mmCIF file of N, CA and C in Angstrom:
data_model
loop_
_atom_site.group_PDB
_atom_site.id
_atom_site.type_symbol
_atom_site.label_atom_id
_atom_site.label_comp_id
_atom_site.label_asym_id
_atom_site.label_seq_id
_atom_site.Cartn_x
_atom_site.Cartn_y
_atom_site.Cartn_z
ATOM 1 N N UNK A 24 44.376 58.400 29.710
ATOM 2 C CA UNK A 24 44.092 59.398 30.703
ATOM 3 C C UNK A 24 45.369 60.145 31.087
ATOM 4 N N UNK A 25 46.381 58.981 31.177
ATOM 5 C CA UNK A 25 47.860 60.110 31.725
ATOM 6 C C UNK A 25 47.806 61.098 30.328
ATOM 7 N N UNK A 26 47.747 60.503 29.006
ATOM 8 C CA UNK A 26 48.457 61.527 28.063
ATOM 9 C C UNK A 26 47.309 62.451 28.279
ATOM 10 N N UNK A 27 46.445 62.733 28.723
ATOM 11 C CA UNK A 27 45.486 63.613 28.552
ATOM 12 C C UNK A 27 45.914 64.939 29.817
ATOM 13 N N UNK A 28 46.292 64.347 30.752
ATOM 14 C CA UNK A 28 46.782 64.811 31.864
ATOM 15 C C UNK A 28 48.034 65.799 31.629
ATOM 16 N N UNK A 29 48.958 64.739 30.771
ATOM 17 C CA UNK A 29 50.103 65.559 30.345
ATOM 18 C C UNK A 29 49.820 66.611 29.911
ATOM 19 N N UNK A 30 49.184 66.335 27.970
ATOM 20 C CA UNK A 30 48.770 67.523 27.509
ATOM 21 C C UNK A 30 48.496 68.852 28.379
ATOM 22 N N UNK A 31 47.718 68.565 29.101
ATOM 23 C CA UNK A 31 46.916 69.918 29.906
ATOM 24 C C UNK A 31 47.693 70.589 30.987
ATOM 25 N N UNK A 32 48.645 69.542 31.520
ATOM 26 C CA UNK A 32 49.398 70.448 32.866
ATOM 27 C C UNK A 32 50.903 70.300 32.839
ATOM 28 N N UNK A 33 51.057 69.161 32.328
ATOM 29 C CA UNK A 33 52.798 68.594 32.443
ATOM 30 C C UNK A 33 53.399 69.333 31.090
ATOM 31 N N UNK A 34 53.018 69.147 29.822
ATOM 32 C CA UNK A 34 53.686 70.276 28.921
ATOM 33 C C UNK A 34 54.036 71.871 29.082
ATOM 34 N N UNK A 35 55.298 71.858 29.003
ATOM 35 C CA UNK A 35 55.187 73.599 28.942
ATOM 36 C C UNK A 35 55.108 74.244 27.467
ATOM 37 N N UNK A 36 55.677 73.673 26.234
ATOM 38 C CA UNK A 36 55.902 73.965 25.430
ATOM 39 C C UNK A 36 54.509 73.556 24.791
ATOM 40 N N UNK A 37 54.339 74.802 23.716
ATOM 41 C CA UNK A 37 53.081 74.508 23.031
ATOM 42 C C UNK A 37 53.698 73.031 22.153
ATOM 43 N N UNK A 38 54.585 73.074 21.685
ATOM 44 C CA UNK A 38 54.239 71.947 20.619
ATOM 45 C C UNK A 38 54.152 70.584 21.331
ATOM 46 N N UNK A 39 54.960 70.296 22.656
ATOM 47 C CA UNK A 39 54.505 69.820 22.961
ATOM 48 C C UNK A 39 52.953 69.096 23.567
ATOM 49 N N UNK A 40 52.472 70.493 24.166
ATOM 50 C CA UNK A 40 51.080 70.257 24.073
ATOM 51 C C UNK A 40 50.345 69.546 22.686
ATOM 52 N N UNK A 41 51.068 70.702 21.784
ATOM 53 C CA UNK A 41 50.118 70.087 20.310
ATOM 54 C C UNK A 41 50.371 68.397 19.925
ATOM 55 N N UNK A 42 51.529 67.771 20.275
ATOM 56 C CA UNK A 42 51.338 66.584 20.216
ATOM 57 C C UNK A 42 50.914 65.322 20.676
ATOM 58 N N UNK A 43 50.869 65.926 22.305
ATOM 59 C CA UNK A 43 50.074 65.089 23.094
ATOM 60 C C UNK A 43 48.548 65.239 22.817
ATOM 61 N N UNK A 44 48.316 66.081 22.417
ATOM 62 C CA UNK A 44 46.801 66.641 22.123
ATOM 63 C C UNK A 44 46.512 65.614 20.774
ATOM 64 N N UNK A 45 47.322 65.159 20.043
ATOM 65 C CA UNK A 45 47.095 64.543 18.927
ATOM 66 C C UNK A 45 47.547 63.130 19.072
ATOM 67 N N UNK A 46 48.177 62.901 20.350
ATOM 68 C CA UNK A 46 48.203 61.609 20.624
ATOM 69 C C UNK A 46 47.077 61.231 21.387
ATOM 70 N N UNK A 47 46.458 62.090 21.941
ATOM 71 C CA UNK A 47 45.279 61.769 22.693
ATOM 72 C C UNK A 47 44.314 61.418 21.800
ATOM 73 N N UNK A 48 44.341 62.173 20.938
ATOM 74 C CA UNK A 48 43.074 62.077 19.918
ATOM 75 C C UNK A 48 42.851 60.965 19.050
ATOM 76 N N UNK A 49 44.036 60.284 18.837
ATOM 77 C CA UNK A 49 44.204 59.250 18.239
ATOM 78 C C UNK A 49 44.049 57.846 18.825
ATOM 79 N N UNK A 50 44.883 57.793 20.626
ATOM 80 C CA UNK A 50 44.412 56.745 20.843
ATOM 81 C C UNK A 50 42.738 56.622 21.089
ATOM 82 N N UNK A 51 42.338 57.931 21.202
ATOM 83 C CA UNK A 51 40.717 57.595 21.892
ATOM 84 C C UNK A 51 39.872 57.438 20.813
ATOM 85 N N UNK A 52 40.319 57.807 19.097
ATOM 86 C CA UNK A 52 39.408 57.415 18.335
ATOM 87 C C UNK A 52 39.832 55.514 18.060
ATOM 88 N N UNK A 53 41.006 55.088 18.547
ATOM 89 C CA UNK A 53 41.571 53.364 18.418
ATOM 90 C C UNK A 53 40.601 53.095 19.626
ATOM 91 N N UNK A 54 40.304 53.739 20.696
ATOM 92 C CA UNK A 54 39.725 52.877 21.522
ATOM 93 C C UNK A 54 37.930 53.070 21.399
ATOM 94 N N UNK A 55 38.001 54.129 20.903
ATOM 95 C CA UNK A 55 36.033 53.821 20.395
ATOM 96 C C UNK A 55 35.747 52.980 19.536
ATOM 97 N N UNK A 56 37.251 52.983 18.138
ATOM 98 C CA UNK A 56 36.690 51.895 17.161
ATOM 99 C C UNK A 56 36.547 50.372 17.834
ATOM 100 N N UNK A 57 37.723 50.246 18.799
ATOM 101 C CA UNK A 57 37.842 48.905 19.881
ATOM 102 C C UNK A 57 36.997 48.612 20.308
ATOM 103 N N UNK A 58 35.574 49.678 21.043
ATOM 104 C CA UNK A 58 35.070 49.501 21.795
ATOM 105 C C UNK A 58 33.180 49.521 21.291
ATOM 106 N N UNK A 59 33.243 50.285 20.438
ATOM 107 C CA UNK A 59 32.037 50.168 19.763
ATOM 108 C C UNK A 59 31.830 49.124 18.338
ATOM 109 N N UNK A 60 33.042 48.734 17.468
ATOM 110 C CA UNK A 60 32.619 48.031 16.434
ATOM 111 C C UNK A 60 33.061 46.636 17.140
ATOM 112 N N UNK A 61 32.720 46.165 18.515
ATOM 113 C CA UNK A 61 33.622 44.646 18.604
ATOM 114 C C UNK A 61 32.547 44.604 18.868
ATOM 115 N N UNK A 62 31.926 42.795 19.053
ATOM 116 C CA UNK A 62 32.732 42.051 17.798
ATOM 117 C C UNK A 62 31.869 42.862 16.118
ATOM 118 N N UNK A 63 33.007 42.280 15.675
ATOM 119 C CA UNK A 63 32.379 42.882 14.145
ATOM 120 C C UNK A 63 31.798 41.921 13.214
ATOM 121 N N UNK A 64 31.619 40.552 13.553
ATOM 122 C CA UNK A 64 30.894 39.285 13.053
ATOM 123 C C UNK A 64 29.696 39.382 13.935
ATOM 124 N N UNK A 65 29.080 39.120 13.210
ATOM 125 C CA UNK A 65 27.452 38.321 13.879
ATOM 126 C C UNK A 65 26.807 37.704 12.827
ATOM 127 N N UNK A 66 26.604 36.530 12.899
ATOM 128 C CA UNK A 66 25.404 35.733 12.295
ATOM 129 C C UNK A 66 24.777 34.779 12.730
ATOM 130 N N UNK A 67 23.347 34.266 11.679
ATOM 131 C CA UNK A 67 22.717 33.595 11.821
ATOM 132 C C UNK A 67 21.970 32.845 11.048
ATOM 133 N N UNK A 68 20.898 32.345 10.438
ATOM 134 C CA UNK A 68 20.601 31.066 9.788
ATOM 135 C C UNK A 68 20.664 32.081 8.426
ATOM 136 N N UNK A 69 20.076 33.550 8.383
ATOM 137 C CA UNK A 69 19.930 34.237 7.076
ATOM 138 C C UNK A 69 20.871 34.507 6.100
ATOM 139 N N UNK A 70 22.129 34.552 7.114
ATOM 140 C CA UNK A 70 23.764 35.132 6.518
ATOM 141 C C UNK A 70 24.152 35.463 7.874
ATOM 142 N N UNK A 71 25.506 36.507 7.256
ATOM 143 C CA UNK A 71 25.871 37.496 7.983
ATOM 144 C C UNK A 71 26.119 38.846 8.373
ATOM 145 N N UNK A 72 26.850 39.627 9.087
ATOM 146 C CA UNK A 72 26.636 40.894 9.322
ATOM 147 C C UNK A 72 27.670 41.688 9.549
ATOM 148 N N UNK A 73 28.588 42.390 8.987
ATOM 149 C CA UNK A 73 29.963 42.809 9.414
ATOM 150 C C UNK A 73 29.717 44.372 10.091
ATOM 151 N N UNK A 74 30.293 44.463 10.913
ATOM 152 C CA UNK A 74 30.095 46.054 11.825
ATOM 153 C C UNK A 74 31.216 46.569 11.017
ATOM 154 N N UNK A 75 31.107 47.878 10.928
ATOM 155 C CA UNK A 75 32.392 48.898 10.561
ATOM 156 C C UNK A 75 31.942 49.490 12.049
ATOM 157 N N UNK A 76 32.418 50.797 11.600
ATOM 158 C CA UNK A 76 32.603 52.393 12.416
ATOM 159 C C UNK A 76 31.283 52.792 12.517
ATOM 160 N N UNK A 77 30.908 52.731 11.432
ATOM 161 C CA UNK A 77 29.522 53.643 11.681
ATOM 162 C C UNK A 77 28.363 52.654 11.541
ATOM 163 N N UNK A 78 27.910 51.513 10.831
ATOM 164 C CA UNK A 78 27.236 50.655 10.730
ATOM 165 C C UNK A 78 27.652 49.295 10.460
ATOM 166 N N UNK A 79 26.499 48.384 10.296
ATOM 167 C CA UNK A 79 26.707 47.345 10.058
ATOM 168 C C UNK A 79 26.159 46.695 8.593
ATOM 169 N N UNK A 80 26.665 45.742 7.896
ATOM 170 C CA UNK A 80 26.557 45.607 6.606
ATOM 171 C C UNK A 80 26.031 44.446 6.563
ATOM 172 N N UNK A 81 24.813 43.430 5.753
ATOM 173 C CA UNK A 81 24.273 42.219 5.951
ATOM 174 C C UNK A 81 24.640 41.832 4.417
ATOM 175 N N UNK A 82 25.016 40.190 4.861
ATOM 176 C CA UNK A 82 25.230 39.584 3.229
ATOM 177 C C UNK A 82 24.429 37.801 3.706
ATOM 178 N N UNK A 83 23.607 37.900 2.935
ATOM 179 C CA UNK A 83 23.101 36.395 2.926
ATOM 180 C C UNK A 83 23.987 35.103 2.930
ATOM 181 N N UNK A 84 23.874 33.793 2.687
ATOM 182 C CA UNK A 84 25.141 32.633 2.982
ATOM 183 C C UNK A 84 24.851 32.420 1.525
ATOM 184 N N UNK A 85 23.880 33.096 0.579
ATOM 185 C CA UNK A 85 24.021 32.953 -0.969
ATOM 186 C C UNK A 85 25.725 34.041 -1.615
ATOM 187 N N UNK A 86 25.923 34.867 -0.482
ATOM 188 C CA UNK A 86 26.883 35.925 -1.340
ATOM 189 C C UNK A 86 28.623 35.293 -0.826
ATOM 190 N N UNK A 87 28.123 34.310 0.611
ATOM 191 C CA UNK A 87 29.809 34.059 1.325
ATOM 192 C C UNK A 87 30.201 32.907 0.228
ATOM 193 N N UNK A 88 30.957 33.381 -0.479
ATOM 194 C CA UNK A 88 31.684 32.222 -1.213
ATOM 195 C C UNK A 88 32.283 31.217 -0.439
ATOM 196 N N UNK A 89 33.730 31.643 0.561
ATOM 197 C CA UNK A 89 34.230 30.698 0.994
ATOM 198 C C UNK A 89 34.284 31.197 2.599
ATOM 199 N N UNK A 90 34.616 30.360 3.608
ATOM 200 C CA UNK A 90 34.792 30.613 5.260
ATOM 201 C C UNK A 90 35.999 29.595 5.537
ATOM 202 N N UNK A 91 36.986 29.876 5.937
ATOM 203 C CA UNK A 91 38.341 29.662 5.972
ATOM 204 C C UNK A 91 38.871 29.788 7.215
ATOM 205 N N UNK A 92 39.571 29.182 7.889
ATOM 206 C CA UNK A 92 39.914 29.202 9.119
ATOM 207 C C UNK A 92 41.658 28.901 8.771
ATOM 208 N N UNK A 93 42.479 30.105 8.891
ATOM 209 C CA UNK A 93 43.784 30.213 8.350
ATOM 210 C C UNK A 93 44.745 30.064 9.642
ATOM 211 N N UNK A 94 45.637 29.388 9.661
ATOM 212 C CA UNK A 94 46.503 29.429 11.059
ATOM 213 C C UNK A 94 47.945 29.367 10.225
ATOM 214 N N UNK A 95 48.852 30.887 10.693
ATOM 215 C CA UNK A 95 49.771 31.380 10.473
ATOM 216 C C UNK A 95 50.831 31.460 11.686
ATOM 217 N N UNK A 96 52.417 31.533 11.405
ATOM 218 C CA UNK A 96 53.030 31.489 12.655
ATOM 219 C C UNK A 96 53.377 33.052 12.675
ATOM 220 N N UNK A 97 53.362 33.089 14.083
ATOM 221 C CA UNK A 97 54.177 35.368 14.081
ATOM 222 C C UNK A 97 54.630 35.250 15.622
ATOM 223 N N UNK A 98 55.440 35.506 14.809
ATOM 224 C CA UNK A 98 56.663 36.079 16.876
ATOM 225 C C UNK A 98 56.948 34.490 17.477
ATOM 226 N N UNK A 99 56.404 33.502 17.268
ATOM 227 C CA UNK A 99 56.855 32.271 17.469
ATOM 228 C C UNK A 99 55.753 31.257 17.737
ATOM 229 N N UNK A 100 54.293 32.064 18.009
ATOM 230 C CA UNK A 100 53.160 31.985 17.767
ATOM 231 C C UNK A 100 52.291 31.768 16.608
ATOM 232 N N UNK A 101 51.573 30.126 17.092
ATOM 233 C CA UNK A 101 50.793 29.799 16.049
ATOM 234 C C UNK A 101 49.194 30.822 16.163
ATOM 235 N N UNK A 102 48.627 31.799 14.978
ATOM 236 C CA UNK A 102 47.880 32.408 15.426
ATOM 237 C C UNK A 102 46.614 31.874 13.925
ATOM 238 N N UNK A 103 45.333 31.832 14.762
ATOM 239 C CA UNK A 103 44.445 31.595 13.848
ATOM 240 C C UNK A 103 43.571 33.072 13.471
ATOM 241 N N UNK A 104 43.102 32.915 12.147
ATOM 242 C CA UNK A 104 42.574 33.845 11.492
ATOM 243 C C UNK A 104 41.320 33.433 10.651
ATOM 244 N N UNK A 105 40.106 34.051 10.743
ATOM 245 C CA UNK A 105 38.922 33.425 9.806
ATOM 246 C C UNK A 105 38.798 34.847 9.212
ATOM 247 N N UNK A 106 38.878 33.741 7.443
ATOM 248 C CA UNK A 106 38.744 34.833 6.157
ATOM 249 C C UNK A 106 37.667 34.225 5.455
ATOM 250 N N UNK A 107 37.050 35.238 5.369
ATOM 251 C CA UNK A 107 35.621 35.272 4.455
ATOM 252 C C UNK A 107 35.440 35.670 3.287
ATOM 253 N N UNK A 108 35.401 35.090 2.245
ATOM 254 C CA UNK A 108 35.172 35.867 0.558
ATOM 255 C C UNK A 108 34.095 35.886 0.875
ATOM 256 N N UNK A 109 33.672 37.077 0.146
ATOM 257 C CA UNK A 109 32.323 37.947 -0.116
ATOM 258 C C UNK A 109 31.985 37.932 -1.588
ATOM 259 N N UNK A 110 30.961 37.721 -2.202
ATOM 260 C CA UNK A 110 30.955 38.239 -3.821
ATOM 261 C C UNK A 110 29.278 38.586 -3.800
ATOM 262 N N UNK A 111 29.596 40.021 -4.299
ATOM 263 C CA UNK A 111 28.036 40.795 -4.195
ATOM 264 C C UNK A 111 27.782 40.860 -5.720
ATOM 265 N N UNK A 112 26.694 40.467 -5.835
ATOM 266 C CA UNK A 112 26.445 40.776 -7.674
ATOM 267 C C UNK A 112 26.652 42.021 -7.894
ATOM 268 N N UNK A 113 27.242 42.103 -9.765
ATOM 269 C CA UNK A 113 27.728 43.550 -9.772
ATOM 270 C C UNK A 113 28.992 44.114 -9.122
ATOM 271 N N UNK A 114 29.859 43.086 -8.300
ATOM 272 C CA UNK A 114 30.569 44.052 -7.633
ATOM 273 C C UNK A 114 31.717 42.922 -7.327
ATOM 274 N N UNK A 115 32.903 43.613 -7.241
ATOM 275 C CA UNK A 115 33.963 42.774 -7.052
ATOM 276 C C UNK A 115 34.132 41.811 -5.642
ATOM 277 N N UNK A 116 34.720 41.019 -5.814
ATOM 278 C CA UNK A 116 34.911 40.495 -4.264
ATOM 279 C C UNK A 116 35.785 41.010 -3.581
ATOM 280 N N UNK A 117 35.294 40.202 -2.316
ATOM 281 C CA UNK A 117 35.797 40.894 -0.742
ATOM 282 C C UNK A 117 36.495 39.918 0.236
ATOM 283 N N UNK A 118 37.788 40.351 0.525
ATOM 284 C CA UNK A 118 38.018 39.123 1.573
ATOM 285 C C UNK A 118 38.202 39.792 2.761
ATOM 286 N N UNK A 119 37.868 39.551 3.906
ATOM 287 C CA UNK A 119 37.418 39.868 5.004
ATOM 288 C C UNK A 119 38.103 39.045 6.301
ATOM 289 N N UNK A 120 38.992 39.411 6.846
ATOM 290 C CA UNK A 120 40.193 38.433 7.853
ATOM 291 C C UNK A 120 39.526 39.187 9.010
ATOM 292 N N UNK A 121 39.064 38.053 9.854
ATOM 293 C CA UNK A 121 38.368 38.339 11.470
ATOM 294 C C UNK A 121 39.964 37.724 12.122
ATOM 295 N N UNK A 122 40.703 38.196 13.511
ATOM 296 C CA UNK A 122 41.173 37.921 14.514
ATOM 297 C C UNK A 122 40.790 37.476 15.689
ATOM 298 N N UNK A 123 41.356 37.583 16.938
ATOM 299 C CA UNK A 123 40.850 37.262 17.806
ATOM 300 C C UNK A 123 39.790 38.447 18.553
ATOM 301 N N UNK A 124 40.482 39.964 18.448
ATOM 302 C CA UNK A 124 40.204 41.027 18.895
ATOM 303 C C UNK A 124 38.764 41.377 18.091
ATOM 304 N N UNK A 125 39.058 40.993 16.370
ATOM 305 C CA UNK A 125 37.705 41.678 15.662
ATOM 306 C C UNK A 125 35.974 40.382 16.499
ATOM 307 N N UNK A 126 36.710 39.532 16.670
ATOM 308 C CA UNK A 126 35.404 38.250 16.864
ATOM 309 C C UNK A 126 35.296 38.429 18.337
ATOM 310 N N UNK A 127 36.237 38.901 19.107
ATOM 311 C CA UNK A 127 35.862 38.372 20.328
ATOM 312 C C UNK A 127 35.729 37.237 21.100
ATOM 313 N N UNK A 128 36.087 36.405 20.320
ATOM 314 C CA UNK A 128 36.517 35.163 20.552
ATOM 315 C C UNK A 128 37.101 34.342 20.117
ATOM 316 N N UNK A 129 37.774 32.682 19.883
ATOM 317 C CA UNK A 129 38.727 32.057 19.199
ATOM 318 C C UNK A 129 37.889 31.833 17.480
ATOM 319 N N UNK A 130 38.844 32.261 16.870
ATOM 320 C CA UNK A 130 38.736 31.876 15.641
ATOM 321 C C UNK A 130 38.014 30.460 15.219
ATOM 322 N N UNK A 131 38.605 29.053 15.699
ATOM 323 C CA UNK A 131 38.259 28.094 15.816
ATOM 324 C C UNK A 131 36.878 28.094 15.943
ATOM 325 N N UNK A 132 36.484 28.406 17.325
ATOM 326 C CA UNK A 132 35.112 28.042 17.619
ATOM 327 C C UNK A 132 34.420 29.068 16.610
ATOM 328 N N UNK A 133 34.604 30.224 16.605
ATOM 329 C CA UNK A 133 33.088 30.998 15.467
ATOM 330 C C UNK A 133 33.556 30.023 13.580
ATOM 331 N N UNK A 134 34.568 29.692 13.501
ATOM 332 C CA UNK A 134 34.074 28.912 12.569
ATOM 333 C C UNK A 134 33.485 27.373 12.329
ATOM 334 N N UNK A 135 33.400 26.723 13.843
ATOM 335 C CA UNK A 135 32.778 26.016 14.141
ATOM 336 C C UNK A 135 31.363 26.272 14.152
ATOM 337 N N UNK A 136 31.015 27.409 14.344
ATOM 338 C CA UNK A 136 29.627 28.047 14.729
ATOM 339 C C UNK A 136 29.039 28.824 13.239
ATOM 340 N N UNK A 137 30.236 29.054 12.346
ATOM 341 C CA UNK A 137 29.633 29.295 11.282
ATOM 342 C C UNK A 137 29.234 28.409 10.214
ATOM 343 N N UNK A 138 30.215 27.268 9.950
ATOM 344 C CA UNK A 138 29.601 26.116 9.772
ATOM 345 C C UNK A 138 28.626 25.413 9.746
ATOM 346 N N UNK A 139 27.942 25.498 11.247
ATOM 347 C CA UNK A 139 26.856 24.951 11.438
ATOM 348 C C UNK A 139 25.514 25.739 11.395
ATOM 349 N N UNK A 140 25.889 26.963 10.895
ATOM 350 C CA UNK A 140 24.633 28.257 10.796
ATOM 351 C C UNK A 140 24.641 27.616 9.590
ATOM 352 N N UNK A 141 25.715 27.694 8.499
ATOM 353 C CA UNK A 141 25.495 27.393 6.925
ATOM 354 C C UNK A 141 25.148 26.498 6.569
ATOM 355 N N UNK A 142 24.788 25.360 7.387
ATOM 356 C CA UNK A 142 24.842 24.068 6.507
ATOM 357 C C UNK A 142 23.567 24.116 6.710
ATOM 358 N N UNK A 143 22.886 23.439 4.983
ATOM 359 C CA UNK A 143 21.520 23.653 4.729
ATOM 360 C C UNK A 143 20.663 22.716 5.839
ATOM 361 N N UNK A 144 19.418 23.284 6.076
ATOM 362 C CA UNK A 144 18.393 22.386 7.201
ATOM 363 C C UNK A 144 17.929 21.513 5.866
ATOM 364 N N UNK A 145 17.607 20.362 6.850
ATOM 365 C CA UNK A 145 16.850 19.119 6.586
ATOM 366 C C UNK A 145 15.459 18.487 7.069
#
């Protein structure tokens, strides 16, 4: 909202304008993708479902090859990550790294929760 503010009254110089105008534009298309594709996992007993931008994509628990729960160190921080191979007939595979921000929640637990969607009923 401030850079939007800027743009319009606090710049005098056009180019300045022109860049706040393009910084505006940029964070607000980061915060629709933030705000409309989260979370971008969902599943359930059928498979799963990955959100992009514009839709969402369904793959059965016949196409998830593997579900991986990766814990890496960064900045001094142990951080977990769930990676998903994909393999669609006809078509190359896919690996697919969820965070905390893409799931919406801890890594840990949705692969606790995916786990127990996949494992065959009895």
């Amino acid at each position: 909202m401030a850079a939007l503010y800027w743009c319009l009254v606090g710049a005098q110089q056009p180019m300045g304008r022109l860049l706040g105008g393009v910084a505006v534009l940029l964070l607000g298309t980061v915060a629709a993708f933030g705000s409309l594709a989260r979370p971008r996992l969902t599943a359930d007993r059928a498979g799963i479902a990955i959100r992009g931008f514009g839709r969402a994509q369904s793959y059965p628990w016949s196409e998830v090859n593997r579900v991986q729960l990766v814990h890496t160190r960064r900045f001094g921080r142990d951080m977990a990550t769930l990676e998903i191979d994909l393999r669609q007939p006809g078509t190359d595979e896919r690996l697919v790294v969820f965070g905390f921000l893409d799931l919406g929640a801890d890594p840990r637990d949705v692969s606790e929760t995916l786990a127990t969607l996949r494992a065959p009923t009895t």
